[in-house]
PDB file of C-alpha atoms in Angstrom:
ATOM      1  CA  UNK A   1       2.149 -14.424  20.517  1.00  0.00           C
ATOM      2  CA  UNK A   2       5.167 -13.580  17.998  1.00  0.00           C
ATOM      3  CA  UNK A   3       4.459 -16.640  16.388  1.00  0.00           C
ATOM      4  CA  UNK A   4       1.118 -15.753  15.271  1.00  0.00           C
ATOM      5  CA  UNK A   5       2.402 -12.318  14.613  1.00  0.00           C
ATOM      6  CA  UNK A   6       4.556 -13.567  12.607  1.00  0.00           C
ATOM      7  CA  UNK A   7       2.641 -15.945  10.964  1.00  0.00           C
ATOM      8  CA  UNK A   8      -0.298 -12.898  10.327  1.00  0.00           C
ATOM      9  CA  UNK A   9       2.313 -11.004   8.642  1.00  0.00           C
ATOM     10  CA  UNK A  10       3.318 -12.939   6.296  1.00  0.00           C
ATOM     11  CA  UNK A  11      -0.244 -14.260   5.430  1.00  0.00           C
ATOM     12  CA  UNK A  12      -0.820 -10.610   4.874  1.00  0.00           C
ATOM     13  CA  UNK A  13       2.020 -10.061   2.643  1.00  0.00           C
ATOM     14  CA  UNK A  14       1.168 -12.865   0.457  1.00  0.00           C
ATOM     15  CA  UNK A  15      -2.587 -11.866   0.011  1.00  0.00           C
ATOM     16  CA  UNK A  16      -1.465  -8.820  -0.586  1.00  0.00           C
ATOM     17  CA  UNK A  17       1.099  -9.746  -3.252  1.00  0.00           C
ATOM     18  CA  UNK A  18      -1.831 -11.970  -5.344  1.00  0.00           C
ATOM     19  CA  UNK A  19      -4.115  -8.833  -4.582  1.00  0.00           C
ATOM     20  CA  UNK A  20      -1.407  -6.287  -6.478  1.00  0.00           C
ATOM     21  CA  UNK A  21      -0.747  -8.731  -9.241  1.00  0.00           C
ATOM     22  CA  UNK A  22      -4.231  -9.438  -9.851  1.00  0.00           C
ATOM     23  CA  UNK A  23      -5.142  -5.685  -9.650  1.00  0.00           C
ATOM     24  CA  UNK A  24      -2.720  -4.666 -11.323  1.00  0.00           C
ATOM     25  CA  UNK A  25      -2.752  -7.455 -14.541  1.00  0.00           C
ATOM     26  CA  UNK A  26      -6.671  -6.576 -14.352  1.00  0.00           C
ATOM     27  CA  UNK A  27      -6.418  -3.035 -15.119  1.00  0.00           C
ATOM     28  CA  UNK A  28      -3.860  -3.416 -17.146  1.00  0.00           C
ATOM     29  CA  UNK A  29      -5.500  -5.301 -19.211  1.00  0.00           C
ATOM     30  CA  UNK A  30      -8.644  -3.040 -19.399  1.00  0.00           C
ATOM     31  CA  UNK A  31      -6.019  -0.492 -20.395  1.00  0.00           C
ATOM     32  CA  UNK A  32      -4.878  -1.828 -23.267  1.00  0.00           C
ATOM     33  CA  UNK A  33      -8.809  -2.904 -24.281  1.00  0.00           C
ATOM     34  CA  UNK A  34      -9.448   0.721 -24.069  1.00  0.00           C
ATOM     35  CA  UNK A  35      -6.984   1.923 -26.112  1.00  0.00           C
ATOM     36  CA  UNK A  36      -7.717  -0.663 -28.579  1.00  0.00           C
ATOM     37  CA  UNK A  37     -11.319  -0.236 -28.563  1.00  0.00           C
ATOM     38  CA  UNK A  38     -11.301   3.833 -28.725  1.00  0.00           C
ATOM     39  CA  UNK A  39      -8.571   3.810 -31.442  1.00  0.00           C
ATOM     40  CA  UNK A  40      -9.371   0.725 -33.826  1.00  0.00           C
ATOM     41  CA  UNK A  41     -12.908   0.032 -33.133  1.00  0.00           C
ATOM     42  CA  UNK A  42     -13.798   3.901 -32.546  1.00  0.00           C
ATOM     43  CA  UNK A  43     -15.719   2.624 -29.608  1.00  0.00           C
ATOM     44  CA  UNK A  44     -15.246   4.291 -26.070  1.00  0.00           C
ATOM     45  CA  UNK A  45     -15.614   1.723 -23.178  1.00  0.00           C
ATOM     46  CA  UNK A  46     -17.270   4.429 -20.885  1.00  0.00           C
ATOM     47  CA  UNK A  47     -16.429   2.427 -17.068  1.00  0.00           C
ATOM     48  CA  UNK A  48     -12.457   1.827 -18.309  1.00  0.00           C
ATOM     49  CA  UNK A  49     -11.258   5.180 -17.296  1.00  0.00           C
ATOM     50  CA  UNK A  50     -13.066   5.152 -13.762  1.00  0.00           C
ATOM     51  CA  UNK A  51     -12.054   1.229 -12.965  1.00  0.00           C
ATOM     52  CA  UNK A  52      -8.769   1.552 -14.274  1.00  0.00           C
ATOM     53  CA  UNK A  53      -8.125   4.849 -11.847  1.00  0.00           C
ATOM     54  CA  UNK A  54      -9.571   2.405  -9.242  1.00  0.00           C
ATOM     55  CA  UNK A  55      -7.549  -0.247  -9.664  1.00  0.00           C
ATOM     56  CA  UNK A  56      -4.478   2.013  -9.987  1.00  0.00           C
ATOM     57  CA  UNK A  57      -5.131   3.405  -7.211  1.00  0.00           C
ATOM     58  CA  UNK A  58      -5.471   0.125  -4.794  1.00  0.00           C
ATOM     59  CA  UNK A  59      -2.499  -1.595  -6.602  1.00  0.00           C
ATOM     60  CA  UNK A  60      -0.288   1.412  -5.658  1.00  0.00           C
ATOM     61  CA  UNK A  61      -1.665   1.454  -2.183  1.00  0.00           C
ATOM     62  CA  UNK A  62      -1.746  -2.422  -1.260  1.00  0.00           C
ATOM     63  CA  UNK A  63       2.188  -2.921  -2.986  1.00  0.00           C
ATOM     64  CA  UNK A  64       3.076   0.479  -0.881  1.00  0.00           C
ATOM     65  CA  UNK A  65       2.194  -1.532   2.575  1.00  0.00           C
ATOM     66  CA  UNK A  66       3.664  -4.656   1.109  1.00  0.00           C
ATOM     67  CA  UNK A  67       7.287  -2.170   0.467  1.00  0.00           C
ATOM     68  CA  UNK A  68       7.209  -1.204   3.931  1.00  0.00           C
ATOM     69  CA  UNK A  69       6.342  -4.573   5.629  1.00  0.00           C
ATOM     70  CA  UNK A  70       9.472  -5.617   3.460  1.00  0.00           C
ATOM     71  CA  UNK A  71      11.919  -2.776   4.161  1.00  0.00           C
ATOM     72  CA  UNK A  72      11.683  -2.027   0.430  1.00  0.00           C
ATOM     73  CA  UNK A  73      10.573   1.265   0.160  1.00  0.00           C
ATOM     74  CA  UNK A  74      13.060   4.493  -0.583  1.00  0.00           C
ATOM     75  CA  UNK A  75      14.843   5.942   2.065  1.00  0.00           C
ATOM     76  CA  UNK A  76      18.343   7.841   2.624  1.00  0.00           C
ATOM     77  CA  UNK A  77      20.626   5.764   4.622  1.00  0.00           C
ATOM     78  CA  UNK A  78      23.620   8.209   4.499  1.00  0.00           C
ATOM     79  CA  UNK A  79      23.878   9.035   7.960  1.00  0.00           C
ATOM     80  CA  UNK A  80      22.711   5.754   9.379  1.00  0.00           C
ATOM     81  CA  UNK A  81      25.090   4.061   7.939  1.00  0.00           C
ATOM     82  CA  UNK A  82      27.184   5.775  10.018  1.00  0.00           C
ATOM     83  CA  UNK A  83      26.356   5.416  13.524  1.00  0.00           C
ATOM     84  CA  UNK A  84      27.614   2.984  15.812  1.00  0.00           C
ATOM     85  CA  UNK A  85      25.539  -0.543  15.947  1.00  0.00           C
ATOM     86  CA  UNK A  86      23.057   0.733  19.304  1.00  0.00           C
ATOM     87  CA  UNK A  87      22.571   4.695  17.367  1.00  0.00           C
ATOM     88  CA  UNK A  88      21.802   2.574  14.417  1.00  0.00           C
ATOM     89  CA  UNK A  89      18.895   0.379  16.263  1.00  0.00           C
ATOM     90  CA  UNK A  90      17.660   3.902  17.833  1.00  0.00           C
ATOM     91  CA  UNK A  91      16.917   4.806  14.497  1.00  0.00           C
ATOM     92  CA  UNK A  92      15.633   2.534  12.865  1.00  0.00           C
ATOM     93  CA  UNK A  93      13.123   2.384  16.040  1.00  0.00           C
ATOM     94  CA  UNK A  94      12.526   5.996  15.986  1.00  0.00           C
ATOM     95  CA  UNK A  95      11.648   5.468  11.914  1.00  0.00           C
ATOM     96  CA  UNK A  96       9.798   2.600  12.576  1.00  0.00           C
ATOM     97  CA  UNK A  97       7.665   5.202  15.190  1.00  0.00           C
ATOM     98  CA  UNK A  98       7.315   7.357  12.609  1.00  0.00           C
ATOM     99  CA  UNK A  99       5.915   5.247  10.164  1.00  0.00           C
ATOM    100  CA  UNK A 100       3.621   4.014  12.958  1.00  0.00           C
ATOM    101  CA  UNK A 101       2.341   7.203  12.996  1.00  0.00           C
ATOM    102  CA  UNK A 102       1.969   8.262   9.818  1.00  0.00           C
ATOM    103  CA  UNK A 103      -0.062   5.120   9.187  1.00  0.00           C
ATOM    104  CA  UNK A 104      -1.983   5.763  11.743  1.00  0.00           C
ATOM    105  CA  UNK A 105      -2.842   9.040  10.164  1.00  0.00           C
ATOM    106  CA  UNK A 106      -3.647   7.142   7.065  1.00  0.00           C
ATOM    107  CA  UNK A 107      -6.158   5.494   8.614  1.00  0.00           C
ATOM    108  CA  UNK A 108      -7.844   8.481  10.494  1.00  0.00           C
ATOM    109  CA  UNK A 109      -7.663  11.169   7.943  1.00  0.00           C
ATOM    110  CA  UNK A 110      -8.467   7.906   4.873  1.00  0.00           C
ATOM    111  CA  UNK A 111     -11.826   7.143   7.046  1.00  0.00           C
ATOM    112  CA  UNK A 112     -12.816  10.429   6.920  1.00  0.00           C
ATOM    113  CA  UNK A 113     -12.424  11.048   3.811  1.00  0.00           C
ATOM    114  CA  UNK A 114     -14.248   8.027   2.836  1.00  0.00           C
ATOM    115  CA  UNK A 115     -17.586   9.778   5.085  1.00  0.00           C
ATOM    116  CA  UNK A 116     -16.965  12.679   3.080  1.00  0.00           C
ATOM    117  CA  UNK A 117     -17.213  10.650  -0.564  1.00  0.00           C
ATOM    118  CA  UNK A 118     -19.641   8.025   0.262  1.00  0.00           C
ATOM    119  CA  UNK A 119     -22.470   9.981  -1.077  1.00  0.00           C
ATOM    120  CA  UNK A 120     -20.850  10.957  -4.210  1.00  0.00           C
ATOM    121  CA  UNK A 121     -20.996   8.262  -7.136  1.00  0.00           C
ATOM    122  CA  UNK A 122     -18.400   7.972 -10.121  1.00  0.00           C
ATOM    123  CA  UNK A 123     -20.476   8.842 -13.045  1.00  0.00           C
ATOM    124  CA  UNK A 124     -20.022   5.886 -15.925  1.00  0.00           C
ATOM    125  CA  UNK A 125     -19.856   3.669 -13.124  1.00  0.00           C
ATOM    126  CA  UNK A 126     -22.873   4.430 -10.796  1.00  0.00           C
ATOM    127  CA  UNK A 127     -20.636   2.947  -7.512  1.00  0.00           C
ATOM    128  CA  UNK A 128     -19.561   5.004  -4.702  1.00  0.00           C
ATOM    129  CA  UNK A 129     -16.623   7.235  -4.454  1.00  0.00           C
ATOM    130  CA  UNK A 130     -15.817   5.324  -1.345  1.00  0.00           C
ATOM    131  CA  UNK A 131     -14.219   2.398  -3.325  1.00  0.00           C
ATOM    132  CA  UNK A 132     -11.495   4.741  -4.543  1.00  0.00           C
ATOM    133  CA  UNK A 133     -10.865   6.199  -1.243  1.00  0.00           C
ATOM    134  CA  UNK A 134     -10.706   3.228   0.774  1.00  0.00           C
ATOM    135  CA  UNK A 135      -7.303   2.269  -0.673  1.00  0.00           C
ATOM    136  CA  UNK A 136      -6.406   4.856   2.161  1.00  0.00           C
ATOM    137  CA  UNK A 137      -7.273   3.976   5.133  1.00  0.00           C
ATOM    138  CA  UNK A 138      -6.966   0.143   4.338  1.00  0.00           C
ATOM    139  CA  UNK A 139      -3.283   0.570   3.429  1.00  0.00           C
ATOM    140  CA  UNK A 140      -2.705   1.961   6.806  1.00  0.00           C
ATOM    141  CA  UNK A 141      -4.260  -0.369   8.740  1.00  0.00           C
ATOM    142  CA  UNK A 142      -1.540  -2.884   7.061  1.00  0.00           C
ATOM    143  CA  UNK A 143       0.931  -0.791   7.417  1.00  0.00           C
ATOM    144  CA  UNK A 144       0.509   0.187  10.902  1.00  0.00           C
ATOM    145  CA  UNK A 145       0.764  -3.976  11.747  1.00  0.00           C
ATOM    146  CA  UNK A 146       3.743  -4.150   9.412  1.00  0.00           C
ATOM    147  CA  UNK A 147       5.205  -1.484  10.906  1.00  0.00           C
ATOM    148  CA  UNK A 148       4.321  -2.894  14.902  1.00  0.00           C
ATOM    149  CA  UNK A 149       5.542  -6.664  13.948  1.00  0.00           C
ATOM    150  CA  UNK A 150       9.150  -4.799  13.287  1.00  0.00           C
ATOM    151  CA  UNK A 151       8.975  -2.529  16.465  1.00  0.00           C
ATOM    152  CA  UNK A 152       7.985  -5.679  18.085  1.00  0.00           C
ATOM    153  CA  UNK A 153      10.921  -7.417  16.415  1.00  0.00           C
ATOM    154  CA  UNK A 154       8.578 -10.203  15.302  1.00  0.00           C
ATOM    155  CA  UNK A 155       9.767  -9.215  11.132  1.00  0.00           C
ATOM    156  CA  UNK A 156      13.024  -7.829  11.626  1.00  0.00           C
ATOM    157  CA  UNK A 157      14.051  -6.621   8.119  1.00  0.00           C
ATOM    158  CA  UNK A 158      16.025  -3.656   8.209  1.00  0.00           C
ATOM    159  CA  UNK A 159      18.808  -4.667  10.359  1.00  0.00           C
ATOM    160  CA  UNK A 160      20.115  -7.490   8.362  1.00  0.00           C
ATOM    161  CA  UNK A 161      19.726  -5.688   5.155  1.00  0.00           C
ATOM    162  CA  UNK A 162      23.121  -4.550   3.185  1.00  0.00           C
ATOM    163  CA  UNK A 163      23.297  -0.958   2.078  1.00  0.00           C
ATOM    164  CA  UNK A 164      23.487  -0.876  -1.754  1.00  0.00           C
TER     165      UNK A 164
END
C-alpha cells in the first residue's frame, strides 16, 4: 500500500512539474506576444489577457501543491527548531493536520465556487469562468494526498530537512 502511495506521489509531482513548466513557458510566451503585438504592431490580441490570467493562475496553483508535497513552501521554524526530537515530530504532525485541513477546505469552498461561475463566460474568450476557478479545488485535492502520504510517512520530507 505505501509503495503505491509512494509511487502515486511522485507520479503526481512529476506531472505536475511538466504541467507548471509548460503553463507557465505557455503564457509566458503569450505575454511577451502581447506586449509585442499591442506596442509594435498596434494590434491588441483580445484572448491574451484572459488566457494569460488563466494560465497564471493554474501555474501558481499546481507549483503551490508541488511546494508542499516537497516541504518547500515558507514557514517559520524558530520555535521548532527548538523542541526536543518527539515535540518536534508532534509538530510537524499537527502542521501536517493543518494543512490537511486547509486543503480540504480548498477543495469544498473551490467546488463551490466553481457552481457559482460556471454560468458566467470570460468575455474575449467565450469559455467558462469555471476554468479559472478550478485551479482551486484541483490544487487541494493534490495537496490533501501530498499532505496524507507525509502523515502516513510514505514521503517523509520535513524531518530530514536542515534548517537554513
Amino acid at each position: 500500500m505505501t509503495a503505491v502511495l509512494e509511487r502515486t506521489s511522485r507520479a503526481l509531482i512529476a506531472v505536475t512539474d511538466a504541467l507548471v513548466a509548460l503553463i507557465a513557458g505557455g503564457f509566458t510566451c503569450l505575454l511577451i506576444i502581447a506586449v509585442i503585438s499591442r506596442y509594435v504592431f498596434d494590434f491588441s490580441i483580445v484572448t491574451g489577457v484572459e488566457l494569460t490570467r488563466i494560465a497564471f493562475v493554474w501555474s501558481c496553483f499546481l507549483a503551490a501543491a508541488n511546494a508542499v508535497a516537497r516541504a518547500r513552501h515558507i514557514r517559520v521554524t524558530i520555535l521548532r527548531d527548538l523542541l526536543p526530537e518527539g515535540g518536534v515530530a508532534a509538530v510537524n504532525t499537527f502542521v501536517r493536520l493543518i494543512t490537511l485541513a486547509f486543503a480540504t477546505a480548498m477543495i469544498w469552498y473551490g467546488s463551490q465556487l466553481c457552481l457559482k461561475v460556471l454560468p458566467t463566460y470570460f468575455p474575449a474568450l467565450q469559455i467558462s469562468q469555471v476554468w479559472l476557478y478550478l485551479a482551486l479545488p484541483i490544487s487541494g485535492c493534490l495537496i490533501a494526498y501530498h499532505s496524507l502520504a507525509q502523515l502516513i510517512g510514505v514521503t517523509d520530507t520535513w524531518e530530514t530537512e536542515k534548517p537554513a
